[in-house]
mmCIF file of C-alpha atoms in Angstrom:
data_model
loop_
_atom_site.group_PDB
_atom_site.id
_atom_site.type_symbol
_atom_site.label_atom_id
_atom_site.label_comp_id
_atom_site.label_asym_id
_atom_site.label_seq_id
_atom_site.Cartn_x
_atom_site.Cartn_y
_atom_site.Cartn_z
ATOM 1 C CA UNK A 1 -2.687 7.950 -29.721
ATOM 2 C CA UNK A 2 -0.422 5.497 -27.044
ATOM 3 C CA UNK A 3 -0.447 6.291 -24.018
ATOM 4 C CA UNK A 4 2.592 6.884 -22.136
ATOM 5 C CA UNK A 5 4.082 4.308 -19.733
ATOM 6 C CA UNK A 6 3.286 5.035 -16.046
ATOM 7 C CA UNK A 7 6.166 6.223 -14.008
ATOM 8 C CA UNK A 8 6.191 8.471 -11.377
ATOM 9 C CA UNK A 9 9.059 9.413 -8.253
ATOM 10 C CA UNK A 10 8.201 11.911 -5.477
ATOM 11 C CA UNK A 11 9.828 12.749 -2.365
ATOM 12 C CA UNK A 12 8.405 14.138 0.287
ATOM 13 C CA UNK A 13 9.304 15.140 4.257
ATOM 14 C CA UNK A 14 6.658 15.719 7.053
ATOM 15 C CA UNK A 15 7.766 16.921 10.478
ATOM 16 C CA UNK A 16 4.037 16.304 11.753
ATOM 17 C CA UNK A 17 2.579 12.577 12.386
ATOM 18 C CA UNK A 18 0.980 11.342 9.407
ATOM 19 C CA UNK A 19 -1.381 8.470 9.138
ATOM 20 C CA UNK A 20 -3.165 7.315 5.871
ATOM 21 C CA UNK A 21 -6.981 7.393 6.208
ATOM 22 C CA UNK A 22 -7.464 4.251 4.349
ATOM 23 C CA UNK A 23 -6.114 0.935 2.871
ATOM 24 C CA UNK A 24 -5.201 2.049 -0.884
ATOM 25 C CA UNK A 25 -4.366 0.080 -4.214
ATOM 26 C CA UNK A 26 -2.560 0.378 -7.427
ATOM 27 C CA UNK A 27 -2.588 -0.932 -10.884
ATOM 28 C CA UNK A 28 1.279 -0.948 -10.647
ATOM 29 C CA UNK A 29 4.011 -1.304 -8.584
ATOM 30 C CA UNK A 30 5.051 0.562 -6.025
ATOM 31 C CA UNK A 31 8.649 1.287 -4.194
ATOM 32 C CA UNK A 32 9.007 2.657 -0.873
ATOM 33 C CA UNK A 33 12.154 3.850 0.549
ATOM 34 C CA UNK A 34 12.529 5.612 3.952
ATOM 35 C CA UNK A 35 15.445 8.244 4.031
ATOM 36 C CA UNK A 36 14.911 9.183 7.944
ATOM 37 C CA UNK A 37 12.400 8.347 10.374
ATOM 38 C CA UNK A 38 10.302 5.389 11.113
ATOM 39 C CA UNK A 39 6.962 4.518 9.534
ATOM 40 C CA UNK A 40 4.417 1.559 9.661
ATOM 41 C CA UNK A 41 3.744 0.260 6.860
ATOM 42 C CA UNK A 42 0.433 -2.119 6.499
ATOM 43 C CA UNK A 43 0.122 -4.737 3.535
ATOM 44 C CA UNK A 44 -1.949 -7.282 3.573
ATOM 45 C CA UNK A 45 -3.396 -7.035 6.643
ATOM 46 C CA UNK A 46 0.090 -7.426 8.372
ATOM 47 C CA UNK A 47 2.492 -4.905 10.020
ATOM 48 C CA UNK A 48 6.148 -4.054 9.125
ATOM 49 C CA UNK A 49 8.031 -1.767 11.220
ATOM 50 C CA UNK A 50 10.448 0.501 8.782
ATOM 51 C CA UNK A 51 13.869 1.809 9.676
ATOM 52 C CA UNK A 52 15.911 4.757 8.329
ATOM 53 C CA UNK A 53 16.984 2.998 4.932
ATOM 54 C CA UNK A 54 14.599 -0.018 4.563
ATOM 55 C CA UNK A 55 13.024 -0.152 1.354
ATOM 56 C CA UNK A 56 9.554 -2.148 0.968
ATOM 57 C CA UNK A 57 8.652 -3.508 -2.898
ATOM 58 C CA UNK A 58 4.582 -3.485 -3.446
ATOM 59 C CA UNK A 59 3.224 -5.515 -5.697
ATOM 60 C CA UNK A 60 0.412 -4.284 -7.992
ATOM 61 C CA UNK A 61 -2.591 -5.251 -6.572
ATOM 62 C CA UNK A 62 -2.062 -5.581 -2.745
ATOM 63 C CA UNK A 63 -3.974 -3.214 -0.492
ATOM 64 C CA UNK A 64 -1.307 -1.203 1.629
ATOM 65 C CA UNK A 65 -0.926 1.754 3.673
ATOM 66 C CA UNK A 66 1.379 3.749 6.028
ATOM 67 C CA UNK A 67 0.958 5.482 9.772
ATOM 68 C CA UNK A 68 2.794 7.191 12.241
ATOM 69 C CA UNK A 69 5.934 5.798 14.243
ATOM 70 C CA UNK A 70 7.738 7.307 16.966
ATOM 71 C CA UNK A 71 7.929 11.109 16.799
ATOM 72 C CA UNK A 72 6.260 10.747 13.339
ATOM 73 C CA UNK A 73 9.171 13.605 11.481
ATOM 74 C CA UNK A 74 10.032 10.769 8.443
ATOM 75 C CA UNK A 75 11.104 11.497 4.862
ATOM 76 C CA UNK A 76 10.720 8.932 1.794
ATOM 77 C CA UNK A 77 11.079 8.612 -1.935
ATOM 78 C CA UNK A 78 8.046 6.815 -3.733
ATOM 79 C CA UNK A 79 8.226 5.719 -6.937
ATOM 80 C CA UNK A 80 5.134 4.111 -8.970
ATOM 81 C CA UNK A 81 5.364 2.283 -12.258
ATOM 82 C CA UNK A 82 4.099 -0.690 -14.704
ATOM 83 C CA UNK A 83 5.710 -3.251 -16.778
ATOM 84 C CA UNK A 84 5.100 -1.147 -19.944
ATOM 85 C CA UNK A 85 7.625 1.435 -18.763
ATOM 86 C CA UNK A 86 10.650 -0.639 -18.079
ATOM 87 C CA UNK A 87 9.891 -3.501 -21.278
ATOM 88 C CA UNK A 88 9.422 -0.212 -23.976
ATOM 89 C CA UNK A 89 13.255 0.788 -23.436
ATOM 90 C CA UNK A 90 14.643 1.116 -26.658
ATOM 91 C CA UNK A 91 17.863 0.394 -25.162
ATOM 92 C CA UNK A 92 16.912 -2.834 -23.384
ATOM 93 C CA UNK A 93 14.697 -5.265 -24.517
ATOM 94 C CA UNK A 94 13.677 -7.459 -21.883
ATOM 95 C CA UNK A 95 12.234 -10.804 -22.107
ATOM 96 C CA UNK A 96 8.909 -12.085 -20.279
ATOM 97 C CA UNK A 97 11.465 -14.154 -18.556
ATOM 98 C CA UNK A 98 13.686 -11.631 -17.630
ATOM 99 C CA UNK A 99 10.509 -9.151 -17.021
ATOM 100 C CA UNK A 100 9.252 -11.497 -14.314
ATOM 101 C CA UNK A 101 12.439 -11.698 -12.474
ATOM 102 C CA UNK A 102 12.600 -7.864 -12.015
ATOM 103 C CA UNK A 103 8.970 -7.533 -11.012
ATOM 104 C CA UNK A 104 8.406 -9.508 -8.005
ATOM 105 C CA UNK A 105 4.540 -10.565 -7.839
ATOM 106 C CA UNK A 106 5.038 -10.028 -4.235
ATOM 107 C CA UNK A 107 5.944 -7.609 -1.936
ATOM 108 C CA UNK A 108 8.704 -7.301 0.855
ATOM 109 C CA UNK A 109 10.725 -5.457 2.761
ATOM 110 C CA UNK A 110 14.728 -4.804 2.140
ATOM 111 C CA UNK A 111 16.888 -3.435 5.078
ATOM 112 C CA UNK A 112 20.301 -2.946 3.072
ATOM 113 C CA UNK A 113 23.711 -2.214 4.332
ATOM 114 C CA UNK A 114 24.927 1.007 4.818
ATOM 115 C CA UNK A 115 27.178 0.424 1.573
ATOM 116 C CA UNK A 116 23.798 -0.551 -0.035
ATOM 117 C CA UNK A 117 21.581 2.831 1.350
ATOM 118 C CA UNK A 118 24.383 4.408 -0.553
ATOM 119 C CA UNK A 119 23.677 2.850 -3.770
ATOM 120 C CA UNK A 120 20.256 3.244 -3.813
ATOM 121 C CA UNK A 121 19.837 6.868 -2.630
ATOM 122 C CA UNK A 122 22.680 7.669 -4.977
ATOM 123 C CA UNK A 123 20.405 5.866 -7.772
ATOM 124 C CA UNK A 124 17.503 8.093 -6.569
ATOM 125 C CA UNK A 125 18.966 11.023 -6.338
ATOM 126 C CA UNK A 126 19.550 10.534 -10.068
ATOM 127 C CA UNK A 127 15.956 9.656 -11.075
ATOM 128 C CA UNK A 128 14.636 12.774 -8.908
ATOM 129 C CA UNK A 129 17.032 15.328 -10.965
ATOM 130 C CA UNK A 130 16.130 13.798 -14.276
ATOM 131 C CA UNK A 131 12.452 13.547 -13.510
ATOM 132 C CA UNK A 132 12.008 17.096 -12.740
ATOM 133 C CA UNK A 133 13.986 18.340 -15.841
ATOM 134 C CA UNK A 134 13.216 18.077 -19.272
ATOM 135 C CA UNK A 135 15.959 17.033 -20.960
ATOM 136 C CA UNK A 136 16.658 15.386 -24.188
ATOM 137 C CA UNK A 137 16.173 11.508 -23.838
ATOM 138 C CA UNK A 138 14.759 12.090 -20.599
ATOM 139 C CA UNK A 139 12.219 9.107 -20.539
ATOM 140 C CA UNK A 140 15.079 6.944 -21.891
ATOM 141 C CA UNK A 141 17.271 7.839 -19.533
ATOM 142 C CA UNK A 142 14.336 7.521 -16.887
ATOM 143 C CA UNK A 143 14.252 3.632 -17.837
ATOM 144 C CA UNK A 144 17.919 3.186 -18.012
ATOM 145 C CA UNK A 145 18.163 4.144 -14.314
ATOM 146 C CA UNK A 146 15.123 1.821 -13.497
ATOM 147 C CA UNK A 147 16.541 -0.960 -14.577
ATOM 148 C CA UNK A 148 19.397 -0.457 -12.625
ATOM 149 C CA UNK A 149 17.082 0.536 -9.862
ATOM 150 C CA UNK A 150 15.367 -3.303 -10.019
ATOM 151 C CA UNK A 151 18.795 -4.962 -10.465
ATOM 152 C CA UNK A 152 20.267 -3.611 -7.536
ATOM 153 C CA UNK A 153 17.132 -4.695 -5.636
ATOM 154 C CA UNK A 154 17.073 -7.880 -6.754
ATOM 155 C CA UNK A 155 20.850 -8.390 -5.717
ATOM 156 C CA UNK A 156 20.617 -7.080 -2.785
ATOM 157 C CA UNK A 157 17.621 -9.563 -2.060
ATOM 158 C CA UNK A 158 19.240 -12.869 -3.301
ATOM 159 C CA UNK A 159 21.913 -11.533 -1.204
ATOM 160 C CA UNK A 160 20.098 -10.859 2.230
ATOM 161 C CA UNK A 161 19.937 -14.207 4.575
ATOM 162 C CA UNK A 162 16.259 -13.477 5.433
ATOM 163 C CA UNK A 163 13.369 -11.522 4.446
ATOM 164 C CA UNK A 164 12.156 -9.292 7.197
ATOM 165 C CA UNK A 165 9.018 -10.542 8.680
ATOM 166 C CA UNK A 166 5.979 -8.749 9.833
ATOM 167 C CA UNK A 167 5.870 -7.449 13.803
ATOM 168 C CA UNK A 168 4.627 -10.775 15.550
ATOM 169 C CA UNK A 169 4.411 -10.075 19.312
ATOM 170 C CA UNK A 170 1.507 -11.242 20.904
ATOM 171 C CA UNK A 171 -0.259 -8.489 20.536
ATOM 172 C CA UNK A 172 0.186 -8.147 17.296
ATOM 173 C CA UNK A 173 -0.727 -11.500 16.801
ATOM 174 C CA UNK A 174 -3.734 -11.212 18.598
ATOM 175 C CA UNK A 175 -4.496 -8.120 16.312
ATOM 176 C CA UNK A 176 -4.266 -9.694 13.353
ATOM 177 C CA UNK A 177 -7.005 -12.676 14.449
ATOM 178 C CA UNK A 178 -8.933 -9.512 14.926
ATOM 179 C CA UNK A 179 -8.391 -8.272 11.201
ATOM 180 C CA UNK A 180 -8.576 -11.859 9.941
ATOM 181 C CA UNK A 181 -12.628 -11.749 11.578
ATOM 182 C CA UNK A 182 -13.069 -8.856 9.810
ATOM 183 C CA UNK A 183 -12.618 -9.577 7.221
ATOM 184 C CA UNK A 184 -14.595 -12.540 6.986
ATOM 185 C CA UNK A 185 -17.337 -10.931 9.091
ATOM 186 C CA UNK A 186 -17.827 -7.676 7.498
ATOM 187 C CA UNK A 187 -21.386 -8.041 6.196
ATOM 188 C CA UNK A 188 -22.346 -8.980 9.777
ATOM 189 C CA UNK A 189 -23.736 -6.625 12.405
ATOM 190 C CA UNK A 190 -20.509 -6.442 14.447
ATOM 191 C CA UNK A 191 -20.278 -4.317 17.660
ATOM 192 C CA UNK A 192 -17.433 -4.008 19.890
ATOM 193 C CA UNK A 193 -18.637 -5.721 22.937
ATOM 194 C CA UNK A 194 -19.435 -8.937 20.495
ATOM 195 C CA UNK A 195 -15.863 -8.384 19.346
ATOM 196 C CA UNK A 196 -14.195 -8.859 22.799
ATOM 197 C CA UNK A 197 -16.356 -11.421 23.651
ATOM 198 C CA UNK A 198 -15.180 -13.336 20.793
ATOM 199 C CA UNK A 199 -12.095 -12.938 21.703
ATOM 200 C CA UNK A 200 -12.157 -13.220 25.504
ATOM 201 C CA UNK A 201 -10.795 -9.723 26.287
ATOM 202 C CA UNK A 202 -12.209 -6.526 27.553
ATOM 203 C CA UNK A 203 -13.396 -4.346 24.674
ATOM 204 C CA UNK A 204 -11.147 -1.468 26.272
ATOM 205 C CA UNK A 205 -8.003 -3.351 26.133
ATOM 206 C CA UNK A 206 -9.078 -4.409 22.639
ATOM 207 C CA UNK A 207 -9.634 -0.989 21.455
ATOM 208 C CA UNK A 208 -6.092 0.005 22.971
ATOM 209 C CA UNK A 209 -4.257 -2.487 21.018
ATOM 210 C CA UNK A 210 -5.739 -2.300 18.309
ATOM 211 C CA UNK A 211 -5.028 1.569 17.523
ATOM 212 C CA UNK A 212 -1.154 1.313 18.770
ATOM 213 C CA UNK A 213 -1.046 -1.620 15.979
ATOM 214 C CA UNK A 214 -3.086 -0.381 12.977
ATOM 215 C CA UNK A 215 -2.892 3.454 13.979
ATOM 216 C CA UNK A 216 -6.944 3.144 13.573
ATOM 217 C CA UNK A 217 -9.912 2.655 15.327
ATOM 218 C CA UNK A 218 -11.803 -0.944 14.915
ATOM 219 C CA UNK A 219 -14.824 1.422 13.613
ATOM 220 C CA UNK A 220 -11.957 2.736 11.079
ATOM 221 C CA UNK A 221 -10.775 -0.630 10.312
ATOM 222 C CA UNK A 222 -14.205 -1.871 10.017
ATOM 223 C CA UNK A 223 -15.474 1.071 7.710
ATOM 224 C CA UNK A 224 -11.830 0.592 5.367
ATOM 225 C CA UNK A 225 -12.930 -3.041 4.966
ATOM 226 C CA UNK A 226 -16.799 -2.743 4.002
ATOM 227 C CA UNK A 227 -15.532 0.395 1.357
ATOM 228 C CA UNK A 228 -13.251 -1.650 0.017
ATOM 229 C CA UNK A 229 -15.470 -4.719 -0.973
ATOM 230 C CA UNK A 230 -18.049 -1.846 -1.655
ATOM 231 C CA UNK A 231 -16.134 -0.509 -4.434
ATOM 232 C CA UNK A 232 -15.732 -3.981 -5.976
ATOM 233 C CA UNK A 233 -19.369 -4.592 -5.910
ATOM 234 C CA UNK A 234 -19.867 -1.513 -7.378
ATOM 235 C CA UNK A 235 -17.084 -1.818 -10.267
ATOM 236 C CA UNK A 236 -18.179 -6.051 -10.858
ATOM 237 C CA UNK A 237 -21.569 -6.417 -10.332
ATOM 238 C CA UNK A 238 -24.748 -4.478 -11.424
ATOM 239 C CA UNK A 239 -26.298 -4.523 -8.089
ATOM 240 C CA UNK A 240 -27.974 -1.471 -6.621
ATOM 241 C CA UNK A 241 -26.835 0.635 -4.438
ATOM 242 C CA UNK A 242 -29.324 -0.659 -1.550
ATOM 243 C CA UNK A 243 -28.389 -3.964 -2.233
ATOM 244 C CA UNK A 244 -24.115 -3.281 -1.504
ATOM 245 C CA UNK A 245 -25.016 -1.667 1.736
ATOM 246 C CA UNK A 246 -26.794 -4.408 2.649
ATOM 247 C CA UNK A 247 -24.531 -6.793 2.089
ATOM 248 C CA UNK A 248 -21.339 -5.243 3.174
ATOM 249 C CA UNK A 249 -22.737 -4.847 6.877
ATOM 250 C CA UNK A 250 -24.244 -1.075 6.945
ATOM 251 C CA UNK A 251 -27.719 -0.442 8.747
ATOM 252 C CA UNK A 252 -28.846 2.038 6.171
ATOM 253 C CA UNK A 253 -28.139 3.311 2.922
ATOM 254 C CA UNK A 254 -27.498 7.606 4.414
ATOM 255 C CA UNK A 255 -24.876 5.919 6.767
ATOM 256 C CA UNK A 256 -23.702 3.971 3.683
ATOM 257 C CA UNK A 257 -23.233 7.030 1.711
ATOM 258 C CA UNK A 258 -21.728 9.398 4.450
ATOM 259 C CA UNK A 259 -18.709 6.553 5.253
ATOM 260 C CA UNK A 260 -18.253 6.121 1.460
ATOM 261 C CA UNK A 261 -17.789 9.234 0.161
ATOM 262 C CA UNK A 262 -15.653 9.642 3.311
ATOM 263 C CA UNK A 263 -13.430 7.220 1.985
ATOM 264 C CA UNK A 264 -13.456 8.000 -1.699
ATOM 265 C CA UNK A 265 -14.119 11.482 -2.155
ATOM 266 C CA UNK A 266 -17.355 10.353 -3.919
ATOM 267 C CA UNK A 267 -21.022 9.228 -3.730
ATOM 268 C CA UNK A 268 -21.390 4.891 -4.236
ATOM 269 C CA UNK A 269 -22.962 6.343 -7.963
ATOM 270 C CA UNK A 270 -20.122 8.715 -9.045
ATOM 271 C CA UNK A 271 -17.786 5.686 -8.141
ATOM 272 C CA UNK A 272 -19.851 3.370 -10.138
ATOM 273 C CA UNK A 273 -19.973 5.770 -13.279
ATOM 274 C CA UNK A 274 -15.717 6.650 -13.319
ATOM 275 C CA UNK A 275 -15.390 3.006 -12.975
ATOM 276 C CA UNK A 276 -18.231 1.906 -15.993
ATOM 277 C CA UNK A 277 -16.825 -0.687 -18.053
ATOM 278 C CA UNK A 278 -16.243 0.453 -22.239
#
């Protein structure tokens, strides 16, 4: 039996804040676009700072997440899908070529004209109603409006002078020499005060800006990081469970197991068995 092609759209609108516990990943690509509100939006270890109508393109692969901005009411449409889905149209065969140029290997952020919002919502609006129906030639009809979806991206990105950069005020800056450490320093015993000292500032101003950047705690951050390189030990490498928690910085393997499951919903062994290889 094939399986069928990913795709998936969803909109959803919170009038609370909402912050993401955890840096997440995908094995396809994801698009972001904000209908009201203002969001954070993480990738890569660097901030972007999202407007009512910006639209940010993840690539497969690159750890991202969103937090709270502002008065934290926002609305968005995600939509998640791989390669498979658009090239199987049996309307539109696409190249490799022509494949690539749709499906940027990296991600960025869009913040199209008014004219352009109109476009695109109009464009979602029309994959929403066809999604949730099931109509004859629906997943055809799906693709058709994909591709169109990805075209009108990719003109409205040759089009746009600039891509929008990450937030870069000195803070921020400062911030992300903080993530950068890290990330190469995970496996260390890190505390706080060796933190600040590091970086010549008090801890408590470095615990301030820290949380008004990321939207989490250094302890968070800290915890997201040694998970995530957790989880890859535990998907690439036959190593025992001790050994991980050694060597992704925790002082014991109970406090290894509380923060992991935590993260994942699961004990470091369930992960490792869903994630066997065949």
């Amino acid at each position: 039996m094939i399986a069928t092609p990913l795709f998936a759209i969803e909109q959803a609108l919170r009038m609370v804040p909402f912050s993401m516990s955890a840096d997440h990943v995908h094995q396809a690509h994801e698009i972001y676009y904000l209908l009201a509100g203002e969001r954070y939006y993480y990738i890569n270890q660097r901030v972007y700072a999202l407007q009512k109508g910006d639209l940010i393109w993840i690539s497969k692969h690159d750890f991202h997440r969103t937090s709270n901005k502002g008065s934290g009411s926002h609305e968005r449409i995600l939509i998640n899908f791989d390669e498979a889905f658009v090239a199987s149209s049996t309307s539109v065969t696409l190249s490799s070529d022509q494949s690539h140029l749709l499906l940027s290997e990296k991600s960025f952020l869009l913040r199209p004209s008014a004219e352009e919002q109109r476009e695109l919502e109009h464009l979602f609006q029309q994959m929403l109603d066809e999604y949730h129906q099931e109509h004859a030639y629906r997943h055809m009809y799906l693709q058709s409006l994909l591709l169109q979806l990805l075209i009108r991206i990719r003109r409205i990105q040759s089009a746009a002078p600039d891509t929008i950069a990450p937030e870069r005020s000195e803070q921020q800056q400062r911030v992300y020499s903080v993530i950068e450490y890290l990330h190469a320093h995970y496996a260390e015993k890190l505390s706080l005060e060796q933190l600040a000292g590091h970086f010549y500032i008090s801890s408590t101003y470095l615990c301030r800006i820290f949380k008004q950047t990321t939207g989490f705690t250094l302890v968070e951050y800290l915890q997201d990081v040694r998970v995530q390189q957790a989880r890859a030990y535990l998907k690439e490498t036959n190593w025992k469970v001790t050994a991980i928690a050694e060597k992704t910085g925790f002082d014991s393997i109970a406090h290894f197991g509380r923060v992991f499951k935590h993260f994942t919903g699961r004990t470091p062994l369930q992960y490792r068995k869903s994630h066997k290889k065949e």
